[in-house]
Short mmCIF file of N, CA and C in Angstrom, two decimals:
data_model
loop_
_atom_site.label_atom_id
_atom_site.label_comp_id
_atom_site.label_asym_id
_atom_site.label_seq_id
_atom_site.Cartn_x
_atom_site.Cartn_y
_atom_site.Cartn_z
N UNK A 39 103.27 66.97 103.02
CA UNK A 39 103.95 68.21 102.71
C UNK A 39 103.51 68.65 101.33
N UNK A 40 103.50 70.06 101.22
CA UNK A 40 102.59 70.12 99.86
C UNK A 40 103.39 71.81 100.03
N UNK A 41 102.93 72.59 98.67
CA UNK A 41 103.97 73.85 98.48
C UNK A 41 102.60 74.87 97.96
N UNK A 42 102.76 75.85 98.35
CA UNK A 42 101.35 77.00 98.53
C UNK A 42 102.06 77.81 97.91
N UNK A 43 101.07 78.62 97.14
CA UNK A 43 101.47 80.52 96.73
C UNK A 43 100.89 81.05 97.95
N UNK A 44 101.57 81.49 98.59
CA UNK A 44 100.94 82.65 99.58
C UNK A 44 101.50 84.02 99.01
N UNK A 45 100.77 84.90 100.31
CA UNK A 45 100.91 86.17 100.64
C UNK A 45 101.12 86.64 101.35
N UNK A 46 102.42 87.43 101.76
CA UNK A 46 102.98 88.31 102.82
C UNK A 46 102.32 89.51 102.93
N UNK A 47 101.34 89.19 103.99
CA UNK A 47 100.24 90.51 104.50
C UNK A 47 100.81 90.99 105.98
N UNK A 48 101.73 91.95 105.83
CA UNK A 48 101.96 92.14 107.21
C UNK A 48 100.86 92.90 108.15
N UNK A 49 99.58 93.30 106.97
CA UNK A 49 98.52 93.82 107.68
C UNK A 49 97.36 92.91 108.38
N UNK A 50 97.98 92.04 107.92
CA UNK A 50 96.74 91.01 108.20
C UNK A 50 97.35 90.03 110.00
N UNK A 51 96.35 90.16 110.60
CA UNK A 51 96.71 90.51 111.79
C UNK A 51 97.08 88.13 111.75
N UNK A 52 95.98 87.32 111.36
CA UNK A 52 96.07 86.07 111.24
C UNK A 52 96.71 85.96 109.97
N UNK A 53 97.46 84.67 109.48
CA UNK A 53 97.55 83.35 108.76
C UNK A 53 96.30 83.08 107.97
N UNK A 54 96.11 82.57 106.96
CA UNK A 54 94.76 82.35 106.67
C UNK A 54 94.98 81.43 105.91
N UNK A 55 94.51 80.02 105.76
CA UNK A 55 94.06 78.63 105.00
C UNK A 55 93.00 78.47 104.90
N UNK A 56 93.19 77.42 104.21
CA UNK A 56 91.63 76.94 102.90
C UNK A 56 91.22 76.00 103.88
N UNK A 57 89.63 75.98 104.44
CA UNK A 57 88.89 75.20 105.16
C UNK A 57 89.31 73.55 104.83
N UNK A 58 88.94 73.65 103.67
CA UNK A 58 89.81 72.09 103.29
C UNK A 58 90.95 71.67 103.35
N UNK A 59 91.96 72.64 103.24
CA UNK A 59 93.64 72.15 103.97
C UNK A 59 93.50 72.10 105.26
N UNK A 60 93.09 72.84 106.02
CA UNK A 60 92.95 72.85 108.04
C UNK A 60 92.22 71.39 107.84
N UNK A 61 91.05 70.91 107.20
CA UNK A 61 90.87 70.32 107.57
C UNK A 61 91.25 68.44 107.36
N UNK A 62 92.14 68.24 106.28
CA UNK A 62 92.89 67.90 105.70
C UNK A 62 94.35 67.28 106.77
N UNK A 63 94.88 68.49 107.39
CA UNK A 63 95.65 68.55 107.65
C UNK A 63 95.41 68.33 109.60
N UNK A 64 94.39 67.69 109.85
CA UNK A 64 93.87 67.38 111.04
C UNK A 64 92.92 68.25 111.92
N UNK A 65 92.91 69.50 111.32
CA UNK A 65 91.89 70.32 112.25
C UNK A 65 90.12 69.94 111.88
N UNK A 66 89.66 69.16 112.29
CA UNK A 66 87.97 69.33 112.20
C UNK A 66 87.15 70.09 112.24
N UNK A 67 87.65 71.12 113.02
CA UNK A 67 86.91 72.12 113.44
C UNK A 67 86.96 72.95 112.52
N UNK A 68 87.30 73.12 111.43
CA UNK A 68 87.98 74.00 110.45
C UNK A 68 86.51 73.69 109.31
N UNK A 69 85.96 72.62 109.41
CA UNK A 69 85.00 72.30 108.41
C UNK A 69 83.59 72.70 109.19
N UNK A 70 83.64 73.09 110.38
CA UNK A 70 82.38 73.09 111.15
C UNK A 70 81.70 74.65 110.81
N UNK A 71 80.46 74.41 109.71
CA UNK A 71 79.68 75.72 109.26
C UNK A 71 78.77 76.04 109.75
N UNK A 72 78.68 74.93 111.11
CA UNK A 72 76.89 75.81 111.72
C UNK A 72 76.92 76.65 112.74
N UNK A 73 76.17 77.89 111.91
CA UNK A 73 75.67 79.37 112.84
C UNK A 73 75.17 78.89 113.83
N UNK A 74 75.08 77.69 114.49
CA UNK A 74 73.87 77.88 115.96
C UNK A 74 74.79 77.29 117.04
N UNK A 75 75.76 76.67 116.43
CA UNK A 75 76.55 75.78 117.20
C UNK A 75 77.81 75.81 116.63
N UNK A 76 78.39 76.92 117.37
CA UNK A 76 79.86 77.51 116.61
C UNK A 76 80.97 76.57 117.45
N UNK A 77 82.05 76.41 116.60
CA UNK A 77 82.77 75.79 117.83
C UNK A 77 83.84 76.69 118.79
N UNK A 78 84.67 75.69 119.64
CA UNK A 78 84.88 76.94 120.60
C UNK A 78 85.65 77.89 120.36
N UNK A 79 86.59 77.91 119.26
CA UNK A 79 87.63 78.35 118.68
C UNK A 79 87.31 79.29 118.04
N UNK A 80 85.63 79.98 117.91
CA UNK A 80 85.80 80.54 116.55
C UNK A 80 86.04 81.85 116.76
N UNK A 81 86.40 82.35 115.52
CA UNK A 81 86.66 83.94 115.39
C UNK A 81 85.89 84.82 114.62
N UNK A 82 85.12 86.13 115.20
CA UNK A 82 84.78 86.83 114.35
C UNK A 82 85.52 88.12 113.99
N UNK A 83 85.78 88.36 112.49
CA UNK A 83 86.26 89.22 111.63
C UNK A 83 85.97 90.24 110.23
N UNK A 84 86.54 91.28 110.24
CA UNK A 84 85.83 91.78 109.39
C UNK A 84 86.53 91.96 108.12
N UNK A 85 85.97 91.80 107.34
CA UNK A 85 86.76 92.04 105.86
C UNK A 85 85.78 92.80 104.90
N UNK A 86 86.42 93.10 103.58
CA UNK A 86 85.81 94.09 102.79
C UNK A 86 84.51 93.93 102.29
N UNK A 87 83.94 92.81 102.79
CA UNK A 87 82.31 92.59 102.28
C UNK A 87 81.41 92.18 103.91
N UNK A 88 82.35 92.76 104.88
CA UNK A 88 81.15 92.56 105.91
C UNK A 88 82.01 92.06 106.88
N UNK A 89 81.23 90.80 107.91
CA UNK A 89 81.47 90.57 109.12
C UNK A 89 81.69 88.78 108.54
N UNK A 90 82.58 88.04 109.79
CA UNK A 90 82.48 86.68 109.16
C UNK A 90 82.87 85.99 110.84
N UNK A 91 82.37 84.41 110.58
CA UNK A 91 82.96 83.81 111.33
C UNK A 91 83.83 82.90 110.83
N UNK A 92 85.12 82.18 111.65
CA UNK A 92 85.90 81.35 111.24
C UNK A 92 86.12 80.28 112.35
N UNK A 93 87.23 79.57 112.23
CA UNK A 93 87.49 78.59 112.95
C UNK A 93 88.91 78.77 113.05
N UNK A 94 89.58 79.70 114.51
CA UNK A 94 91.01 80.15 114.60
C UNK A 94 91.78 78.70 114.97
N UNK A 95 92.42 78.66 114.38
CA UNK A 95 93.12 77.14 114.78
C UNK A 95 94.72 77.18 114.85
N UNK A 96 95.29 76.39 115.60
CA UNK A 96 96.68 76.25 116.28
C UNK A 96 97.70 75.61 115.37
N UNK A 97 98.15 75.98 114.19
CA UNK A 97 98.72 75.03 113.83
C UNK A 97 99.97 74.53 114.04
N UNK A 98 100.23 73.13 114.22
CA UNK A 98 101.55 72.84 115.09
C UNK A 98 102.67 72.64 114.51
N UNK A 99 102.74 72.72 113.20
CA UNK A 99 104.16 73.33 112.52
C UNK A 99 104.08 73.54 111.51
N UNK A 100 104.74 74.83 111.38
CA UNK A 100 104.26 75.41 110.22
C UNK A 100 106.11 75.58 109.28
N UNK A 101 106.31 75.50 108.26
CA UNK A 101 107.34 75.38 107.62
C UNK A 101 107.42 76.70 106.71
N UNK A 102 108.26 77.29 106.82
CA UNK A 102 108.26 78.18 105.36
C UNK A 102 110.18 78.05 104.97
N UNK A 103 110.12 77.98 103.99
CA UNK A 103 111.83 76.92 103.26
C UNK A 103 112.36 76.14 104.03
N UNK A 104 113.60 76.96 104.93
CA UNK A 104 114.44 76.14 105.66
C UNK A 104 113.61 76.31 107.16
N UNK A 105 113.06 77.49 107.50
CA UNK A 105 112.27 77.81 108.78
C UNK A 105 111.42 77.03 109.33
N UNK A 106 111.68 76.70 110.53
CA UNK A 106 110.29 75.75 111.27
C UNK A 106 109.64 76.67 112.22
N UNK A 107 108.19 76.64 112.25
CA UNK A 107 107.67 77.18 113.70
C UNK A 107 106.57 76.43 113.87
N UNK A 108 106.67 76.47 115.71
CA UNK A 108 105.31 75.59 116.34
C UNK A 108 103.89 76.78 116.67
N UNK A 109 103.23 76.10 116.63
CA UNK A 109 102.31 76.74 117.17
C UNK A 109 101.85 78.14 116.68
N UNK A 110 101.44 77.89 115.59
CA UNK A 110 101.20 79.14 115.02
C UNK A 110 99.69 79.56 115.06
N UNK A 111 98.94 80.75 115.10
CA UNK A 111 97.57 80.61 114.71
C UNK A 111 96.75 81.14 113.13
N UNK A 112 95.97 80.22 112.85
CA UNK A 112 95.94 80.36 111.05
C UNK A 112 94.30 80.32 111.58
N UNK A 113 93.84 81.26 110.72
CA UNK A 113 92.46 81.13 110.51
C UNK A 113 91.99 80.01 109.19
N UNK A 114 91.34 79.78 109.24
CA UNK A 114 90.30 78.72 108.42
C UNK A 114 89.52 79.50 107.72
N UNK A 115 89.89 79.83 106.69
CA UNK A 115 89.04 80.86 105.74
C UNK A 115 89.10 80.51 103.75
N UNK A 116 88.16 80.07 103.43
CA UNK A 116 88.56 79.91 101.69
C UNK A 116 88.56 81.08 101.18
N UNK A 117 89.76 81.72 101.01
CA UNK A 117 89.90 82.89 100.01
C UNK A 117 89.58 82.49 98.43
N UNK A 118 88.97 83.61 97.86
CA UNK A 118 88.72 83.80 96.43
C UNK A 118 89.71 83.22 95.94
N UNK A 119 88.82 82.16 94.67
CA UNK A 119 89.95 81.21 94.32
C UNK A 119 90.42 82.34 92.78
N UNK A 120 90.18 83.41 92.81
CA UNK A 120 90.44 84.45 92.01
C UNK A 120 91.88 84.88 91.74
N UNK A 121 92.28 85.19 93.05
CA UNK A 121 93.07 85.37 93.82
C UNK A 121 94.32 84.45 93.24
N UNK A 122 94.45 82.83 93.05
CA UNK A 122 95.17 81.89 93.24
C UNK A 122 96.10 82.01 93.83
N UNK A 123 96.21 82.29 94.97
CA UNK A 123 96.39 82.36 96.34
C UNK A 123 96.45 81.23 97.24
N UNK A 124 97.02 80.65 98.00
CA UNK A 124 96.40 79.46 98.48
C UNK A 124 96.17 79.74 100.40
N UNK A 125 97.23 80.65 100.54
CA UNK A 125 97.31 80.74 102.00
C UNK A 125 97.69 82.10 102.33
N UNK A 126 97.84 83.04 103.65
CA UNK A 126 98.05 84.42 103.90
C UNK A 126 99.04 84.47 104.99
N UNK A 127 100.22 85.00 105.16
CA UNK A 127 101.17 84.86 105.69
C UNK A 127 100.57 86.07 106.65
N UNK A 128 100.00 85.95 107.45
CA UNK A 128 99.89 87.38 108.79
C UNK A 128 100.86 87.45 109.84
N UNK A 129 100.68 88.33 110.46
CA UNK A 129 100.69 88.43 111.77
C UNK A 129 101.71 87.30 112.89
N UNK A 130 100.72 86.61 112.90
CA UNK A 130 101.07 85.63 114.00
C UNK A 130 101.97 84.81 113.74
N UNK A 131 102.31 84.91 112.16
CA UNK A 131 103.51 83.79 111.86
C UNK A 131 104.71 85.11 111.80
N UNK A 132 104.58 85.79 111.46
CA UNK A 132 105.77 87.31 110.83
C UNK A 132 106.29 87.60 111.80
N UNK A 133 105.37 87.87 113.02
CA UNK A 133 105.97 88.19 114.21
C UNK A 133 107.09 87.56 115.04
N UNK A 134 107.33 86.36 114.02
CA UNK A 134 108.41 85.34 114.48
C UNK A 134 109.83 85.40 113.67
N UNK A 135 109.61 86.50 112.71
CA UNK A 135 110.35 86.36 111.87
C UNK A 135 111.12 87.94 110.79
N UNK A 136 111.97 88.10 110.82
CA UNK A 136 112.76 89.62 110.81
C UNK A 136 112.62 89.21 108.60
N UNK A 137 111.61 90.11 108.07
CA UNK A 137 111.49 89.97 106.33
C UNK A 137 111.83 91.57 106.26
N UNK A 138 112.62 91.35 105.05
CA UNK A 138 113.27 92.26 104.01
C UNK A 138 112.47 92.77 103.02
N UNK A 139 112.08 93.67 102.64
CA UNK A 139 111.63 94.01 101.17
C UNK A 139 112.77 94.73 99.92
N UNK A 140 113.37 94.06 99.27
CA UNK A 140 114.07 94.89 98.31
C UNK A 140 113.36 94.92 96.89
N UNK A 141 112.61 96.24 96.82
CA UNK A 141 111.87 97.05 96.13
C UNK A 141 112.50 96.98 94.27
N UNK A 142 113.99 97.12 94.82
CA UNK A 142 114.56 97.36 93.39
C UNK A 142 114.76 96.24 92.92
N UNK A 143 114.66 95.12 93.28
CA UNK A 143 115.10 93.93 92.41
C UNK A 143 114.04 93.16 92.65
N UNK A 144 113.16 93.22 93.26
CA UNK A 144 111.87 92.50 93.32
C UNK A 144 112.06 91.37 94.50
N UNK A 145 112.93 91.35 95.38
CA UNK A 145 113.33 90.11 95.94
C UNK A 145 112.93 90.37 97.65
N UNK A 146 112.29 89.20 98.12
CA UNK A 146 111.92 89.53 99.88
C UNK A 146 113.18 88.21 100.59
N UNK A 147 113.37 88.81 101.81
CA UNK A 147 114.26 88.54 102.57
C UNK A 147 114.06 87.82 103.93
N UNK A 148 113.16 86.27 104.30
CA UNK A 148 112.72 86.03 105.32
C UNK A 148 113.96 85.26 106.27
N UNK A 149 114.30 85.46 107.81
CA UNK A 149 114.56 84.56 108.63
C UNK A 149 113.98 84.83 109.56
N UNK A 150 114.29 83.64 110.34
CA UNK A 150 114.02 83.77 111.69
C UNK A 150 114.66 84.34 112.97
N UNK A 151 113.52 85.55 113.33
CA UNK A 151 113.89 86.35 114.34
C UNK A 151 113.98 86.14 116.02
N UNK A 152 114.19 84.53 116.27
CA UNK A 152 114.18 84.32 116.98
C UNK A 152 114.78 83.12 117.29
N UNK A 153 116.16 82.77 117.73
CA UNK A 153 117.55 80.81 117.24
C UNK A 153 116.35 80.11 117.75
N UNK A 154 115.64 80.88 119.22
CA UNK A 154 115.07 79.52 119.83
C UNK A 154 113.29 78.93 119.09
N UNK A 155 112.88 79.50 118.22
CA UNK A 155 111.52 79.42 117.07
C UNK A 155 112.34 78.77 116.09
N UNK A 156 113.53 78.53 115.40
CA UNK A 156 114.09 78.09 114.27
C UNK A 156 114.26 76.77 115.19
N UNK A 157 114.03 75.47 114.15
CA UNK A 157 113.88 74.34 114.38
C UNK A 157 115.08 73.31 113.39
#
């Protein structure tokens, strides 16, 4: 168990982790870089400098505070360590989950939008 800065991208359609945590954290396929022999999982995507491939992977529980969810899908991607950033909250995890934005006090509001996804 380990504690990330992420980012709540509700535009961002995947999850996104550091090739070395997926792979770390049991996914292999997450480290696999060869163009000729992609593995079966992979994903292609586009972002602000072009086209990319990744390694879409399943991850089987994913924690955010008190919240549990299974089966989530996180891409395998090293974001700019610019950024210090560690991970990207998309899509596929949000969609599980009813977040607040309160603008005036700076404060976000996550649960789970679903008793039977809360663990």
């Amino acid at each position: 168990m380990r504690e990330l800065n992420a980012l709540v991208d509700s535009g961002a359609e995947y999850c996104v982790i550091p090739k070395v945590d997926a792979y770390a954290l049991g996914y292999p396929e997450a480290a696999n870089g060869d163009p000729i022999t992609p593995a079966n999982n992979t994903l292609t995507f586009t972002s602000f400098d072009g086209y990319g491939k990744v390694a879409l992977i399943k991850m089987a529980r994913v924690e955010v505070g008190p919240m549990s969810f299974e089966r989530v899908d996180f891409m395998a991607f090293d974001l700019p360590q610019v950024t210090g950033l560690d991970v990207v909250l998309g899509r596929s995890l949000l969609q599980f989950m009813k977040v607040e934005f309160d603008y005036s006090t700076g404060q976000i509001r996550m649960e789970s939008a679903r008793n039977d996804m809360r663990r």
